[in-house]
JSON list of C-alpha atoms in Angstrom, two decimals:
[
{"chain": "A", "resi": 17, "resn": "MET", "atom": "CA", "xyz": [12.72, 30.54, -6.35]},
{"chain": "A", "resi": 18, "resn": "LYS", "atom": "CA", "xyz": [9.97, 29.24, -8.35]},
{"chain": "A", "resi": 19, "resn": "SER", "atom": "CA", "xyz": [8.96, 25.63, -7.31]},
{"chain": "A", "resi": 20, "resn": "ARG", "atom": "CA", "xyz": [8.67, 22.76, -9.65]},
{"chain": "A", "resi": 21, "resn": "ILE", "atom": "CA", "xyz": [5.58, 20.60, -9.64]},
{"chain": "A", "resi": 22, "resn": "LYS", "atom": "CA", "xyz": [6.60, 17.23, -8.29]},
{"chain": "A", "resi": 23, "resn": "ARG", "atom": "CA", "xyz": [4.47, 14.57, -10.05]},
{"chain": "A", "resi": 24, "resn": "HIS", "atom": "CA", "xyz": [5.17, 11.50, -8.25]},
{"chain": "A", "resi": 25, "resn": "ARG", "atom": "CA", "xyz": [4.08, 10.72, -4.77]},
{"chain": "A", "resi": 26, "resn": "ILE", "atom": "CA", "xyz": [6.40, 8.77, -2.29]},
{"chain": "A", "resi": 27, "resn": "THR", "atom": "CA", "xyz": [6.37, 7.45, 1.43]},
{"chain": "A", "resi": 28, "resn": "VAL", "atom": "CA", "xyz": [9.44, 7.75, 3.44]},
{"chain": "A", "resi": 29, "resn": "GLN", "atom": "CA", "xyz": [9.72, 5.07, 6.11]},
{"chain": "A", "resi": 30, "resn": "THR", "atom": "CA", "xyz": [12.12, 4.95, 9.41]},
{"chain": "A", "resi": 31, "resn": "PRO", "atom": "CA", "xyz": [13.22, 1.78, 10.82]},
{"chain": "A", "resi": 32, "resn": "THR", "atom": "CA", "xyz": [12.49, 0.63, 14.41]},
{"chain": "A", "resi": 33, "resn": "ALA", "atom": "CA", "xyz": [14.41, -2.09, 15.95]},
{"chain": "A", "resi": 34, "resn": "THR", "atom": "CA", "xyz": [13.07, -4.59, 18.51]},
{"chain": "A", "resi": 35, "resn": "VAL", "atom": "CA", "xyz": [14.23, -7.83, 20.35]},
{"chain": "A", "resi": 36, "resn": "ASP", "atom": "CA", "xyz": [12.12, -10.88, 20.12]},
{"chain": "A", "resi": 37, "resn": "ALA", "atom": "CA", "xyz": [11.93, -13.46, 22.96]},
{"chain": "A", "resi": 38, "resn": "ASP", "atom": "CA", "xyz": [14.73, -15.49, 21.59]},
{"chain": "A", "resi": 39, "resn": "GLY", "atom": "CA", "xyz": [17.02, -12.36, 21.57]},
{"chain": "A", "resi": 40, "resn": "GLN", "atom": "CA", "xyz": [16.84, -11.90, 17.70]},
{"chain": "A", "resi": 41, "resn": "PRO", "atom": "CA", "xyz": [16.82, -8.40, 16.30]},
{"chain": "A", "resi": 42, "resn": "ILE", "atom": "CA", "xyz": [13.46, -7.55, 14.40]},
{"chain": "A", "resi": 43, "resn": "VAL", "atom": "CA", "xyz": [13.26, -4.54, 12.21]},
{"chain": "A", "resi": 44, "resn": "THR", "atom": "CA", "xyz": [10.06, -3.06, 11.79]},
{"chain": "A", "resi": 45, "resn": "TRP", "atom": "CA", "xyz": [9.19, 0.04, 9.35]},
{"chain": "A", "resi": 46, "resn": "ALA", "atom": "CA", "xyz": [7.05, 3.07, 10.48]},
{"chain": "A", "resi": 47, "resn": "ASN", "atom": "CA", "xyz": [5.78, 5.93, 8.07]},
{"chain": "A", "resi": 48, "resn": "TRP", "atom": "CA", "xyz": [7.67, 9.32, 8.59]},
{"chain": "A", "resi": 49, "resn": "LEU", "atom": "CA", "xyz": [6.09, 11.16, 5.50]},
{"chain": "A", "resi": 50, "resn": "THR", "atom": "CA", "xyz": [3.29, 9.86, 3.29]},
{"chain": "A", "resi": 51, "resn": "ASN", "atom": "CA", "xyz": [2.08, 11.17, 0.10]},
{"chain": "A", "resi": 52, "resn": "GLU", "atom": "CA", "xyz": [5.21, 13.39, -0.17]},
{"chain": "A", "resi": 53, "resn": "PRO", "atom": "CA", "xyz": [5.72, 15.22, -3.53]},
{"chain": "A", "resi": 54, "resn": "ALA", "atom": "CA", "xyz": [8.94, 14.26, -5.40]},
{"chain": "A", "resi": 55, "resn": "ASP", "atom": "CA", "xyz": [10.47, 14.03, -8.95]},
{"chain": "A", "resi": 56, "resn": "PHE", "atom": "CA", "xyz": [12.15, 10.66, -9.71]},
{"chain": "A", "resi": 57, "resn": "THR", "atom": "CA", "xyz": [14.94, 10.05, -12.17]},
{"chain": "A", "resi": 58, "resn": "PRO", "atom": "CA", "xyz": [16.19, 6.43, -12.66]},
{"chain": "A", "resi": 59, "resn": "THR", "atom": "CA", "xyz": [19.93, 6.70, -12.92]},
{"chain": "A", "resi": 60, "resn": "GLY", "atom": "CA", "xyz": [20.70, 3.31, -13.73]},
{"chain": "A", "resi": 61, "resn": "GLY", "atom": "CA", "xyz": [20.67, -0.51, -13.28]},
{"chain": "A", "resi": 62, "resn": "MET", "atom": "CA", "xyz": [22.97, -2.85, -11.53]},
{"chain": "A", "resi": 63, "resn": "GLU", "atom": "CA", "xyz": [23.47, -6.68, -11.41]},
{"chain": "A", "resi": 64, "resn": "SER", "atom": "CA", "xyz": [25.75, -8.40, -8.86]},
{"chain": "A", "resi": 65, "resn": "MET", "atom": "CA", "xyz": [26.71, -12.01, -7.93]},
{"chain": "A", "resi": 66, "resn": "ARG", "atom": "CA", "xyz": [26.06, -12.71, -4.42]},
{"chain": "A", "resi": 67, "resn": "GLY", "atom": "CA", "xyz": [27.31, -16.28, -3.75]},
{"chain": "A", "resi": 68, "resn": "ARG", "atom": "CA", "xyz": [26.07, -18.29, -6.74]},
{"chain": "A", "resi": 69, "resn": "GLN", "atom": "CA", "xyz": [23.07, -15.96, -7.00]},
{"chain": "A", "resi": 70, "resn": "LEU", "atom": "CA", "xyz": [22.53, -13.09, -9.53]},
{"chain": "A", "resi": 71, "resn": "GLU", "atom": "CA", "xyz": [21.01, -10.06, -7.97]},
{"chain": "A", "resi": 72, "resn": "ALA", "atom": "CA", "xyz": [19.69, -7.26, -9.98]},
{"chain": "A", "resi": 73, "resn": "GLY", "atom": "CA", "xyz": [18.96, -3.53, -8.75]},
{"chain": "A", "resi": 74, "resn": "THR", "atom": "CA", "xyz": [18.28, -0.20, -9.90]},
{"chain": "A", "resi": 75, "resn": "LYS", "atom": "CA", "xyz": [19.53, 3.25, -8.80]},
{"chain": "A", "resi": 76, "resn": "GLY", "atom": "CA", "xyz": [17.68, 6.44, -8.84]},
{"chain": "A", "resi": 77, "resn": "LEU", "atom": "CA", "xyz": [17.36, 10.19, -7.52]},
{"chain": "A", "resi": 78, "resn": "PHE", "atom": "CA", "xyz": [14.41, 11.66, -5.72]},
{"chain": "A", "resi": 79, "resn": "LYS", "atom": "CA", "xyz": [13.98, 15.50, -5.70]},
{"chain": "A", "resi": 80, "resn": "VAL", "atom": "CA", "xyz": [11.94, 16.30, -2.70]},
{"chain": "A", "resi": 81, "resn": "ASN", "atom": "CA", "xyz": [11.13, 19.50, -0.76]},
{"chain": "A", "resi": 82, "resn": "TYR", "atom": "CA", "xyz": [13.50, 20.30, 1.71]},
{"chain": "A", "resi": 83, "resn": "ARG", "atom": "CA", "xyz": [12.93, 18.88, 5.33]},
{"chain": "A", "resi": 84, "resn": "ASP", "atom": "CA", "xyz": [15.32, 18.15, 8.31]},
{"chain": "A", "resi": 85, "resn": "GLY", "atom": "CA", "xyz": [15.60, 14.54, 9.23]},
{"chain": "A", "resi": 86, "resn": "TYR", "atom": "CA", "xyz": [16.57, 12.48, 6.26]},
{"chain": "A", "resi": 87, "resn": "THR", "atom": "CA", "xyz": [19.00, 9.75, 6.99]},
{"chain": "A", "resi": 88, "resn": "THR", "atom": "CA", "xyz": [20.64, 6.97, 5.14]},
{"chain": "A", "resi": 89, "resn": "GLN", "atom": "CA", "xyz": [18.76, 4.26, 7.48]},
{"chain": "A", "resi": 90, "resn": "MET", "atom": "CA", "xyz": [15.33, 5.12, 5.98]},
{"chain": "A", "resi": 91, "resn": "ARG", "atom": "CA", "xyz": [13.76, 3.89, 3.07]},
{"chain": "A", "resi": 92, "resn": "VAL", "atom": "CA", "xyz": [11.39, 5.28, 0.21]},
{"chain": "A", "resi": 93, "resn": "ILE", "atom": "CA", "xyz": [8.55, 3.49, -1.30]},
{"chain": "A", "resi": 94, "resn": "HIS", "atom": "CA", "xyz": [7.56, 4.56, -4.78]},
{"chain": "A", "resi": 95, "resn": "ASN", "atom": "CA", "xyz": [5.10, 2.59, -6.94]},
{"chain": "A", "resi": 96, "resn": "GLY", "atom": "CA", "xyz": [5.44, -0.49, -4.55]},
{"chain": "A", "resi": 97, "resn": "THR", "atom": "CA", "xyz": [9.22, -0.62, -4.92]},
{"chain": "A", "resi": 98, "resn": "ASN", "atom": "CA", "xyz": [11.62, 0.03, -1.81]},
{"chain": "A", "resi": 99, "resn": "TYR", "atom": "CA", "xyz": [14.48, 2.06, -2.25]},
{"chain": "A", "resi": 100, "resn": "GLY", "atom": "CA", "xyz": [17.23, 2.35, 0.52]},
{"chain": "A", "resi": 101, "resn": "ILE", "atom": "CA", "xyz": [18.40, 5.92, 0.97]},
{"chain": "A", "resi": 102, "resn": "THR", "atom": "CA", "xyz": [22.08, 5.99, 0.09]},
{"chain": "A", "resi": 103, "resn": "TYR", "atom": "CA", "xyz": [22.82, 9.53, 0.38]},
{"chain": "A", "resi": 104, "resn": "ALA", "atom": "CA", "xyz": [20.75, 12.81, 0.99]},
{"chain": "A", "resi": 105, "resn": "ASN", "atom": "CA", "xyz": [22.17, 16.02, -0.58]},
{"chain": "A", "resi": 106, "resn": "PRO", "atom": "CA", "xyz": [20.78, 19.38, -0.20]},
{"chain": "A", "resi": 107, "resn": "VAL", "atom": "CA", "xyz": [20.53, 20.97, -3.58]},
{"chain": "A", "resi": 108, "resn": "ASP", "atom": "CA", "xyz": [23.18, 24.00, -3.79]},
{"chain": "A", "resi": 109, "resn": "GLY", "atom": "CA", "xyz": [23.74, 23.52, 0.12]},
{"chain": "A", "resi": 110, "resn": "LEU", "atom": "CA", "xyz": [20.15, 25.61, 0.18]},
{"chain": "A", "resi": 111, "resn": "ARG", "atom": "CA", "xyz": [17.32, 24.64, 2.22]},
{"chain": "A", "resi": 112, "resn": "TYR", "atom": "CA", "xyz": [15.23, 24.51, -0.87]},
{"chain": "A", "resi": 113, "resn": "GLU", "atom": "CA", "xyz": [15.55, 20.92, -2.21]},
{"chain": "A", "resi": 114, "resn": "ILE", "atom": "CA", "xyz": [17.02, 17.82, -1.07]},
{"chain": "A", "resi": 115, "resn": "GLU", "atom": "CA", "xyz": [18.32, 14.94, -3.87]},
{"chain": "A", "resi": 116, "resn": "LEU", "atom": "CA", "xyz": [18.00, 11.44, -2.18]},
{"chain": "A", "resi": 117, "resn": "MET", "atom": "CA", "xyz": [20.05, 9.10, -3.97]},
{"chain": "A", "resi": 118, "resn": "VAL", "atom": "CA", "xyz": [18.59, 5.71, -3.59]},
{"chain": "A", "resi": 119, "resn": "LYS", "atom": "CA", "xyz": [18.87, 1.95, -4.69]},
{"chain": "A", "resi": 120, "resn": "THR", "atom": "CA", "xyz": [16.85, -1.25, -4.69]}
]
């Protein structure tokens, strides 16, 4: 298969949970992959009411080279925006590319 040139660069982070002195959980993020080539396609926007506050977000799809280890607990940083991974799908079940479905 011929590989397409991926023109976007992303950082993939994984969470690390710790507990502070008061017993409260604290989540910090560590880089798992940096400067990772990807294709980005925005797939839509959304607005929702949470309590009395309107929240806006976006959905998108990143196509990245295949690697083991992507989970829905990770997040992607692209152009300063954090996207949570909602689904990681190997394209056609092959170990060639993975589609990361994300939302803000």
